[in-house]
Each structure stands twice: as C-alpha cells, then as structure tokens.
Short mmCIF file of C-alpha atoms in Angstrom, two decimals:
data_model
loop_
_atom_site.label_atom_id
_atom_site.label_comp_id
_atom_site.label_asym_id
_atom_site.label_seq_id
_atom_site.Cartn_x
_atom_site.Cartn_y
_atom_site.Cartn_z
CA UNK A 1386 -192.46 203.00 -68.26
CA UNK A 1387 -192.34 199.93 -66.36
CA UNK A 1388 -193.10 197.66 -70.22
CA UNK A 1389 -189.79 199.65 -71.60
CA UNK A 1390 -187.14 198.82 -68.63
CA UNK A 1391 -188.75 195.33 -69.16
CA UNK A 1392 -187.82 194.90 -72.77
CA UNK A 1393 -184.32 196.63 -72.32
CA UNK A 1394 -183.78 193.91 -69.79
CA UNK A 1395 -184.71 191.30 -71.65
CA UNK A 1396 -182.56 192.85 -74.84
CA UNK A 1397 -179.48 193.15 -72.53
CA UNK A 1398 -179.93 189.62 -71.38
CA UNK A 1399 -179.96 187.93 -74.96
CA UNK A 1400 -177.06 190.16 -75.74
CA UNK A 1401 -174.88 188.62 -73.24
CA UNK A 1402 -176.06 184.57 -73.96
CA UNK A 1403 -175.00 185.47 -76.99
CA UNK A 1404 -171.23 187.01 -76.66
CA UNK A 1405 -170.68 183.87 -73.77
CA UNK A 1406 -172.06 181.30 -76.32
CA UNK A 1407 -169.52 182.93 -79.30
CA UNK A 1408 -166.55 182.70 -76.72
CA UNK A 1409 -167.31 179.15 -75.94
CA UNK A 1410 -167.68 177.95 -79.38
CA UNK A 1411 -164.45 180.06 -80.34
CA UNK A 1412 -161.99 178.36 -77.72
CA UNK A 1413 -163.40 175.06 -78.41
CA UNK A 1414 -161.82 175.50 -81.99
CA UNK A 1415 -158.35 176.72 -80.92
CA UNK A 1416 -158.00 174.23 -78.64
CA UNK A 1417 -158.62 171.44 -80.99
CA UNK A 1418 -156.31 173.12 -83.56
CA UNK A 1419 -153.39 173.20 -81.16
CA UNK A 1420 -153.45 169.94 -79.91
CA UNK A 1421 -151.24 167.40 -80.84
CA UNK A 1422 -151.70 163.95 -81.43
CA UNK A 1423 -149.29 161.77 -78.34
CA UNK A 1424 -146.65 159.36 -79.65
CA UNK A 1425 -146.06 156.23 -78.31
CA UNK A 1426 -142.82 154.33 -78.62
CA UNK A 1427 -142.52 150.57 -77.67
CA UNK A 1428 -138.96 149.33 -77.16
CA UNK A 1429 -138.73 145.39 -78.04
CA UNK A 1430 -135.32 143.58 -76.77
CA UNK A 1431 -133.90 141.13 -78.55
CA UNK A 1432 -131.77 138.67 -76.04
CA UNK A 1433 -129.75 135.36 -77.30
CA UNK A 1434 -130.79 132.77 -75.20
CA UNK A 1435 -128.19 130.17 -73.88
CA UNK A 1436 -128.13 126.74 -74.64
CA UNK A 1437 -128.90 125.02 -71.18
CA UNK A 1438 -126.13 122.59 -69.75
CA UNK A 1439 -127.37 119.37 -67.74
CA UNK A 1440 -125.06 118.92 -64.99
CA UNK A 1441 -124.91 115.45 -64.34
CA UNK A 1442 -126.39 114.28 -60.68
CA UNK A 1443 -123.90 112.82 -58.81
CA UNK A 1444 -125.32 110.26 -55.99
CA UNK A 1445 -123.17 111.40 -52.75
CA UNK A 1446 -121.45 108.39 -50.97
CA UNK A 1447 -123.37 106.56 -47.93
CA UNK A 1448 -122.46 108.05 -44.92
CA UNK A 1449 -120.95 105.19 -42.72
CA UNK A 1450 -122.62 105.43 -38.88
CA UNK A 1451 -120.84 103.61 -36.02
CA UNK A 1452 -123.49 101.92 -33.87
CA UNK A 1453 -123.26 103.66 -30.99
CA UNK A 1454 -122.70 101.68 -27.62
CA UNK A 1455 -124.84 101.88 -24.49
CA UNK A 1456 -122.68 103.74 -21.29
CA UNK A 1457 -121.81 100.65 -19.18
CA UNK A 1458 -123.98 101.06 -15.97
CA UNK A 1459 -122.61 103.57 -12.99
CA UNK A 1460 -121.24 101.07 -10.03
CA UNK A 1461 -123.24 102.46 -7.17
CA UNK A 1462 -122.25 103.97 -4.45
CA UNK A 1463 -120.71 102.26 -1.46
CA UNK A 1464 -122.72 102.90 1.57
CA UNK A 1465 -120.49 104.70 4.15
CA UNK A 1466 -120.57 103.82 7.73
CA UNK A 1467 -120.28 106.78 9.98
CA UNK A 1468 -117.54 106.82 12.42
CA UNK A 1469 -118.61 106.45 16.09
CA UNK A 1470 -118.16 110.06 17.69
CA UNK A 1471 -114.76 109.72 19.94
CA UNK A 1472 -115.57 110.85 23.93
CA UNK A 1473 -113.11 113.22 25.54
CA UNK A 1474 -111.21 111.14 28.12
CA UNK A 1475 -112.21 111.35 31.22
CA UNK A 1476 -110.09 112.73 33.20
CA UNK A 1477 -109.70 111.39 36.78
CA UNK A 1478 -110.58 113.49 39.95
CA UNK A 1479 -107.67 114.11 42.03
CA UNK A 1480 -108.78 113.76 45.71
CA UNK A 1481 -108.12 116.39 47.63
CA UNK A 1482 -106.24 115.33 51.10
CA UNK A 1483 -107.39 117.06 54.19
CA UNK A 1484 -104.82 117.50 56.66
CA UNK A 1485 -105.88 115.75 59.98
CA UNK A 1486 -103.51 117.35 62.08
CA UNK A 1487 -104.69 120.80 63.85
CA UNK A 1488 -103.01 123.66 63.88
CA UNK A 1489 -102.88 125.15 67.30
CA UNK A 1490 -101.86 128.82 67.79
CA UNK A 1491 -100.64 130.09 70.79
CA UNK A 1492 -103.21 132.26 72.60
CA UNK A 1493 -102.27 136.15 72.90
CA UNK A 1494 -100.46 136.43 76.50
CA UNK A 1495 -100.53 139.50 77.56
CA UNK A 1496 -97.34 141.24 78.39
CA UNK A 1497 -95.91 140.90 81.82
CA UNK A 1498 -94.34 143.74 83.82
CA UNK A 1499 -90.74 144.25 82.92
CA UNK A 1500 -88.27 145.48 85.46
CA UNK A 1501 -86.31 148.22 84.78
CA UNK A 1502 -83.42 145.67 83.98
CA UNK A 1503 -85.02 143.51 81.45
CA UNK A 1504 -86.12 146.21 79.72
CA UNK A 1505 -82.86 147.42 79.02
CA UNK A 1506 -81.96 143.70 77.75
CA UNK A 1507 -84.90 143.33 75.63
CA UNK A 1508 -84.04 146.40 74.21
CA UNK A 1509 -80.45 145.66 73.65
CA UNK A 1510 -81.80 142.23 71.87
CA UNK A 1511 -85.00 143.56 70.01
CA UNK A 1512 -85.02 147.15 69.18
CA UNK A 1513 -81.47 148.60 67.90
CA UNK A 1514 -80.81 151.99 66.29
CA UNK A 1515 -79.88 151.78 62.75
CA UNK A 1516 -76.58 152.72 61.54
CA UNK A 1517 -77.73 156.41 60.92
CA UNK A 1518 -80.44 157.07 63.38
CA UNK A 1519 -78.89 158.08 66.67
CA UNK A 1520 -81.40 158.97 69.54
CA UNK A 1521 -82.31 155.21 70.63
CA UNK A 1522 -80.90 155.21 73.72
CA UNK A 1523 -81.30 154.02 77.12
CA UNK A 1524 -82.48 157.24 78.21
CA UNK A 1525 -86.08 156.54 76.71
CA UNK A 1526 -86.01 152.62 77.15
CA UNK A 1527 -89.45 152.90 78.56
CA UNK A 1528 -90.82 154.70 75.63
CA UNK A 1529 -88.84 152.04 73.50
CA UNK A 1530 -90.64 149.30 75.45
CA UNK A 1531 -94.68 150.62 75.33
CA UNK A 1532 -93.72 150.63 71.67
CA UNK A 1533 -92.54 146.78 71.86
CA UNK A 1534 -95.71 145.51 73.91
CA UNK A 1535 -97.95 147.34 72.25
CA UNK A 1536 -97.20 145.76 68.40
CA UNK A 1537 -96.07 142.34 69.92
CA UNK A 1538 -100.09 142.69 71.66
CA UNK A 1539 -101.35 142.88 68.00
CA UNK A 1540 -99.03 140.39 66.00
CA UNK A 1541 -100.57 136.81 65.30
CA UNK A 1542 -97.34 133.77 64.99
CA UNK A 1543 -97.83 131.92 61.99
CA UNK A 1544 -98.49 128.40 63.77
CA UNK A 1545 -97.63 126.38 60.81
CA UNK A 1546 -94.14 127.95 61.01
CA UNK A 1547 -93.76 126.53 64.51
CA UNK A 1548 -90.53 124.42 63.35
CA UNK A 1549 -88.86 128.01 61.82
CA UNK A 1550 -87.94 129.08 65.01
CA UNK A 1551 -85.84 131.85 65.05
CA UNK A 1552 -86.42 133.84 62.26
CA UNK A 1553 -86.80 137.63 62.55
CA UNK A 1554 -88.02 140.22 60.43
CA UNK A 1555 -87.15 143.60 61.31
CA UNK A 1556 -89.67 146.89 60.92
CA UNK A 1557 -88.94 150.61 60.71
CA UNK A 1558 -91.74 152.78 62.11
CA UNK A 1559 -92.26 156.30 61.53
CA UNK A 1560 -94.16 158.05 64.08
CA UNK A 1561 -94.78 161.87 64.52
CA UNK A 1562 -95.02 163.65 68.25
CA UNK A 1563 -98.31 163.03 68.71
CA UNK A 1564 -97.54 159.26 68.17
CA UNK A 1565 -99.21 158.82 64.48
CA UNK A 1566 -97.68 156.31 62.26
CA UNK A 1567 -97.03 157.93 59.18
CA UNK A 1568 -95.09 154.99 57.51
CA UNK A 1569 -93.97 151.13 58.27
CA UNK A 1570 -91.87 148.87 56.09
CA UNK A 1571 -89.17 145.89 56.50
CA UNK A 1572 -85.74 146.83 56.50
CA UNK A 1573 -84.83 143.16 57.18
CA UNK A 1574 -87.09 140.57 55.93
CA UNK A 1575 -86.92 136.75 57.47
CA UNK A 1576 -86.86 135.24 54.32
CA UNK A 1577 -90.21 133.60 54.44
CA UNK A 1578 -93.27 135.19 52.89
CA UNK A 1579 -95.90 134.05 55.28
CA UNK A 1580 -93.46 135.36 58.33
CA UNK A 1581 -93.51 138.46 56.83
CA UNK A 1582 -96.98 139.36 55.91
CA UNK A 1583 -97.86 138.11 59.25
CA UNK A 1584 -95.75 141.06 60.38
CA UNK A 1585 -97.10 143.67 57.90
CA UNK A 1586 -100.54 142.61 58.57
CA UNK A 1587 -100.15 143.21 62.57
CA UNK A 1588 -98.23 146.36 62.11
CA UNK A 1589 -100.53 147.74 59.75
CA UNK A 1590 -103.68 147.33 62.23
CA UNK A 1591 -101.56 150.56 64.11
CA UNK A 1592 -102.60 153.87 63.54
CA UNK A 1593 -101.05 155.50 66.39
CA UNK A 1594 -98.25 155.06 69.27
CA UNK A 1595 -97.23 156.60 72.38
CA UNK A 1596 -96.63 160.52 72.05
CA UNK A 1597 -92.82 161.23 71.80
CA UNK A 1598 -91.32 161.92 74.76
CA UNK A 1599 -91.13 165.91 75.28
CA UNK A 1600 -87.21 165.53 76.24
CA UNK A 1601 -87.01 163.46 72.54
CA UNK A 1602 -85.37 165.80 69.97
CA UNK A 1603 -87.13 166.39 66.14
CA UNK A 1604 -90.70 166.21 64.71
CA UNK A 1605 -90.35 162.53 63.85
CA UNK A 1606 -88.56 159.52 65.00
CA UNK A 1607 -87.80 156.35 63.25
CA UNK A 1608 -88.04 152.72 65.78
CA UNK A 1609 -87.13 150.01 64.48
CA UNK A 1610 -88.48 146.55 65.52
CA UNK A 1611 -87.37 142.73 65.78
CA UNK A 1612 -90.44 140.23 65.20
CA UNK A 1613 -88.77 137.60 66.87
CA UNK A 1614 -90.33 134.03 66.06
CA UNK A 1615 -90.56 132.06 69.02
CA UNK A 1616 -91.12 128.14 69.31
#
C-alpha cells in the first residue's frame, strides 16, 4: 500500500511540472507577440549664423593727474603762560577802642524814713492817678509809698545815661488784694531804650506788693509809677 501512494505521488508531481512549464512557455509567446518595437525621433535645428562685426578698439584718452602738493607744516602751538592766581585783598583789622573811662554806678541807698509830709509830696510828684482811675488818694499815701520804695529798692540807673538827667518813664501796675502783680507795662516811655528796659527789667523782678488796704474798694487796683532819672 505504501509502493502505490508512492507512485501516485510521484504521478501527481510530474503532472503539475508539466502544466507550470506549458504556462511559462505560453506567456513567453504572447508577450513577445504584443510588444512593440520603440521609436525614436531626433529633432536637428537648423540656425543661420550671423556674420560677426569687429568693433573697432578705441584707446581711451590719458587721464591727466595733478601732482598733488604736500600740506604745508601745522605752526605749533604757542606755549601759554598761566596767569598768576590773584589773592583776595586783605582786608585791614579795624582795632577795636576800649573805653578807658569807668563807669561808676551809684550804689543802692536804701530808702530813708519819710515823714508824713514828704510823703504826700513825693506822691504828688511821682505817683499820680490816671485820668480814669480814681481811688489814688491821700487817704492811702502810705500804701502808695511802700509801693514807691519797694520798686525804686530794685531798679538799677543806667550810669552811662548820667548826662540824661531828667527823663522819666512812667509804669502801670496791676496788683490783686493779696498784693500779686498780675500785669506791668509803660504808659509813658522816656524816649530812650536803655532807660526803659532798665525799668522793665527792675519791675519785672516783682512778683508781689503790699496787700491792698482792707478800706481800698475793688478786687484790683491799678498804681502807676514815675522812674525818675536822677543825676
């Protein structure tokens, strides 16, 4: 059995080499019976050539070059001499003169007693009412007069003033019942500036004055004062 399946095999196999071999062969002769033969066309140009034209070389003209001159030489520079630096004037010292002469002030004298009768005159000369206070009279001269001493006791002459002789500033006090000075200022000024701060200056040192007599009407009372500059 297995020598028969063997042969058919082999049989089978021929058979197929066979068909394959006739296709092969076959197409090889219808190919070569369709195909055509390939054309191919040249194209050849015919041109008319031109006849060629010398053009005649013309020699260009000679350039004509200016000699060209050398830059005269730079002057050099002229050396500059530098100014001498100017000094600030110097300006001369004043001298300063020293007076020679001393100034002497009086020395603080203390007040003598007044009688009863110059102290009504130094009243009438020193302290007067102004034109609208009213209650300076000689009723309360002695209260008028502690008032006097004690700023005259405080208030420094301007020595250098000694030839203004004279002059008077006048002061209005303001003084409370217990005898605090709630305000000062001139009413009547002298004139001269140094009189007059000398009075500020002493009046300014009081605080407080005599209490108000208990008799005096009002809260407050207003005294004025003459500074009196004496020789």
């Amino acid at each position: 059995m297995k020598h028969r399946f063997t042969r058919n095999f082999f049989i089978v196999s021929i058979v197929h080499i066979v068909l394959i071999v006739g296709l092969m062969g076959y197409s090889m002769r219808s190919c070569k019976k369709c195909a055509k033969p390939v054309e191919f066309t040249n194209f050849i140009e015919f041109a008319v050539s031109e006849p060629v034209v010398r053009k005649e070389i013309v020699a260009p003209e000679p350039v004509k070059v200016e000699p060209v001159l050398p830059e005269p030489p730079k002057p050099e520079p002229k050396a500059t001499v530098p100014e001498p630096e100017k000094k600030p004037p110097v300006r001369e010292k004043k001298k300063i003169e020293v007076s020679k002469t001393l100034v002497t002030r009086d020395p603080i004298r203390k007040p003598p007693q007044i009688s009863e009768e110059k102290i009504r005159q130094a009243l009438n000369e020193t302290v007067k009412p102004l034109p609208s206070v009213a209650s300076q009279t000689p009723d309360f001269a002695w209260y008028y007069a502690m008032v006097h001493d004690q700023v005259y006791a405080v208030w420094q002459q301007p020595g250098a003033l000694s030839r203004s002789a004279g002059i008077t500033t006048r002061m209005l006090i303001t003084v409370n019942r217990d005898g605090n000075v709630l305000s000062s200022r001139i009413v009547s000024p002298s004139g001269n500036d140094q009189m007059d701060q000398s009075v500020l200056k002493a009046v300014a040192q009081i605080t407080k004055l005599p209490q108000l007599p208990q008799n005096m009407p009002g809260s407050t009372k207003e005294i004025t004062i003459d500074f009196l500059l004496s020789d």
